[in-house]
Short mmCIF file of C-alpha atoms in Angstrom, two decimals:
data_model
loop_
_atom_site.label_atom_id
_atom_site.label_comp_id
_atom_site.label_asym_id
_atom_site.label_seq_id
_atom_site.Cartn_x
_atom_site.Cartn_y
_atom_site.Cartn_z
CA MET A 1 -7.95 0.85 -20.47
CA GLN A 2 -9.30 -2.61 -21.13
CA GLU A 3 -6.26 -3.79 -23.12
CA THR A 4 -4.04 -3.40 -20.06
CA GLY A 5 -6.34 -5.20 -17.65
CA ILE A 6 -6.62 -2.09 -15.48
CA THR A 7 -10.25 -1.16 -14.84
CA SER A 8 -11.76 2.19 -15.78
CA ASP A 9 -12.30 2.97 -12.06
CA ILE A 10 -8.59 2.57 -11.41
CA GLN A 11 -7.76 4.64 -14.48
CA ARG A 12 -10.11 7.48 -13.41
CA PHE A 13 -8.72 7.52 -9.89
CA SER A 14 -5.15 7.53 -11.21
CA GLU A 15 -5.99 10.52 -13.41
CA ARG A 16 -7.45 12.28 -10.36
CA CYS A 17 -4.22 11.60 -8.48
CA LEU A 18 -2.10 12.98 -11.32
CA SER A 19 -4.25 16.10 -11.37
CA ALA A 20 -3.86 16.59 -7.60
CA ILE A 21 -0.09 16.23 -7.92
CA SER A 22 0.08 18.58 -10.92
CA ASN A 23 -1.95 21.34 -9.28
CA GLY A 24 -0.06 21.05 -5.98
CA SER A 25 -3.08 20.16 -3.85
CA VAL A 26 -1.27 17.12 -2.43
CA ASP A 27 2.01 17.45 -0.58
CA LEU A 28 4.21 14.57 -1.74
CA PHE A 29 6.88 13.18 0.54
CA ASN A 30 8.92 10.00 0.60
CA VAL A 31 9.34 7.27 3.18
CA ALA A 32 11.36 4.09 3.42
CA GLU A 33 9.36 1.49 1.50
CA HIS A 34 9.96 -2.22 2.02
CA GLY A 35 8.25 -3.08 -1.25
CA ASP A 36 7.03 -6.54 -0.24
CA PHE A 37 5.74 -5.97 3.28
CA TRP A 38 3.29 -8.67 4.20
CA SER A 39 2.77 -10.97 7.18
CA GLY A 40 5.00 -13.66 5.61
CA ASN A 41 7.99 -11.31 5.78
CA ILE A 42 7.66 -10.82 9.53
CA VAL A 43 9.58 -13.34 11.62
CA TYR A 44 8.86 -13.49 15.33
CA ASP A 45 11.53 -13.92 17.98
CA ASP A 46 11.06 -17.56 18.98
CA THR A 47 13.13 -17.10 22.14
CA LYS A 48 10.15 -15.30 23.67
CA PHE A 49 7.29 -17.30 25.17
CA PHE A 50 4.67 -14.85 23.80
CA PRO A 51 6.33 -12.71 21.10
CA MET A 52 4.44 -9.50 20.43
CA LEU A 53 4.62 -6.88 17.69
CA SER A 54 4.09 -4.09 20.22
CA SER A 55 7.22 -5.02 22.17
CA GLY A 56 9.45 -5.40 19.12
CA ASP A 57 9.79 -9.18 19.28
CA PHE A 58 10.00 -9.52 15.51
CA PHE A 59 12.26 -9.08 12.49
CA VAL A 60 11.32 -7.92 9.00
CA ILE A 61 13.02 -9.94 6.25
CA ASP A 62 13.38 -9.76 2.44
CA TRP A 63 14.53 -6.17 1.94
CA ARG A 64 15.68 -6.80 -1.64
CA GLY A 65 13.19 -4.38 -3.25
CA ALA A 66 13.35 -1.73 -0.52
CA ARG A 67 13.87 1.92 -1.38
CA LEU A 68 14.36 5.13 0.59
CA ASP A 69 12.32 7.20 -1.86
CA GLY A 70 9.16 5.15 -1.41
CA TYR A 71 5.54 6.16 -0.99
CA ALA A 72 3.67 6.12 2.29
CA GLY A 73 0.88 3.63 2.77
CA ILE A 74 1.63 0.82 0.36
CA ASP A 75 3.56 -1.30 2.85
CA MET A 76 0.79 -0.86 5.42
CA ALA A 77 -1.94 -1.63 2.86
CA ARG A 78 -0.19 -4.81 1.72
CA TYR A 79 0.39 -5.87 5.32
CA CYS A 80 -3.29 -5.34 6.13
CA ILE A 81 -4.42 -7.27 3.05
CA SER A 82 -2.17 -10.20 4.00
CA SER A 83 -3.18 -10.13 7.67
CA TYR A 84 -6.87 -9.26 7.55
CA GLY A 85 -7.87 -10.09 3.98
CA ALA A 86 -9.32 -7.63 1.50
CA LYS A 87 -12.40 -7.16 3.70
CA GLY A 88 -10.78 -7.64 7.11
CA GLY A 89 -12.47 -5.72 9.91
CA GLY A 90 -9.35 -4.95 11.94
CA ALA A 91 -7.57 -3.21 9.09
CA GLY A 92 -9.56 0.01 9.43
CA ASN A 93 -8.17 0.71 12.91
CA VAL A 94 -4.63 -0.04 11.75
CA LEU A 95 -4.98 2.32 8.78
CA GLU A 96 -6.48 5.08 10.94
CA ALA A 97 -3.53 4.88 13.35
CA TYR A 98 -1.10 4.86 10.42
CA LYS A 99 -2.69 7.93 8.80
CA ALA A 100 -2.72 9.77 12.12
CA SER A 101 0.96 9.01 12.72
CA LEU A 102 1.87 10.55 9.34
CA ASN A 103 -0.83 13.24 9.44
CA ILE A 104 -2.20 12.23 6.03
CA SER A 105 -5.74 12.14 4.69
CA ASP A 106 -7.68 9.25 3.17
CA PHE A 107 -7.02 10.71 -0.27
CA GLN A 108 -3.26 11.03 0.36
CA LEU A 109 -3.06 7.43 1.56
CA SER A 110 -4.85 6.24 -1.57
CA LEU A 111 -2.77 8.46 -3.84
CA PHE A 112 0.51 7.26 -2.34
CA CYS A 113 -0.55 3.60 -2.62
CA MET A 114 -1.54 3.97 -6.25
CA ALA A 115 1.64 5.98 -7.01
CA SER A 116 3.65 3.07 -5.65
CA MET A 117 1.67 0.68 -7.84
CA GLY A 118 2.32 2.93 -10.85
CA ARG A 119 6.05 2.99 -10.16
CA LEU A 120 6.09 -0.80 -9.88
CA GLY A 121 4.23 -1.04 -13.19
CA MET A 122 6.92 1.02 -14.90
CA HIS A 123 9.63 -1.39 -13.67
CA LEU A 124 8.13 -4.87 -13.78
CA GLU A 125 11.35 -6.62 -14.89
CA GLN A 126 10.89 -10.12 -13.38
CA PHE A 127 7.42 -9.39 -11.97
CA PRO A 128 4.75 -11.13 -14.11
CA LYS A 129 2.30 -8.61 -15.59
CA ASP A 130 -0.78 -10.66 -14.69
CA ARG A 131 0.31 -10.76 -11.02
CA TYR A 132 0.97 -7.02 -11.13
CA ILE A 133 -2.55 -6.33 -12.44
CA GLN A 134 -3.98 -8.60 -9.76
CA LEU A 135 -1.97 -6.72 -7.10
CA VAL A 136 -3.16 -3.31 -8.37
CA LYS A 137 -6.78 -4.47 -8.32
CA SER A 138 -6.31 -5.94 -4.84
CA VAL A 139 -4.81 -2.73 -3.41
CA PHE A 140 -7.40 -0.53 -5.15
CA GLY A 141 -10.24 -2.74 -3.95
CA PHE A 142 -8.86 -2.81 -0.41
CA LEU A 143 -8.63 0.99 -0.31
CA GLY A 144 -12.22 1.24 -1.55
CA VAL A 145 -13.52 -1.32 0.91
CA HIS A 146 -11.90 0.53 3.78
CA GLU A 147 -13.29 3.86 2.55
CA GLN A 148 -9.91 5.37 1.76
CA LEU A 149 -11.09 6.46 -1.69
CA PRO A 150 -12.91 9.78 -1.42
CA ALA A 151 -16.09 10.44 -3.38
CA GLN A 152 -15.55 11.83 -6.87
#
């Protein structure tokens, strides 16, 4: 799909995801999705001397695009990309803990993330298309780097 800016690898994986959904081999479920979850939307409690995520000394802001019928994984993937970079070493442990907490596979995590990207693409409204394509490529690349995309 060169005219859209989406690479053939992303297109092939998306088709694989659609097939898995169609044949029922993936159990879809919804979660609350922030929609713009990244490190810049986490505000730490400045009344604490050493605020920590693990003790709840933070607030998540900018819930404008949130939805209750969201897809698992995309908020965590975007947080990891913003915190660790596309090749960040610490992200793998975070993703493993996240998958274990939801009892989902590598493939399910990837499918849910790309489904969220597909939904966003259908409703760009004020979101610039070139930034959307960049975001899709970033998420897809991140999932591949962290071995969340299963072999074909």
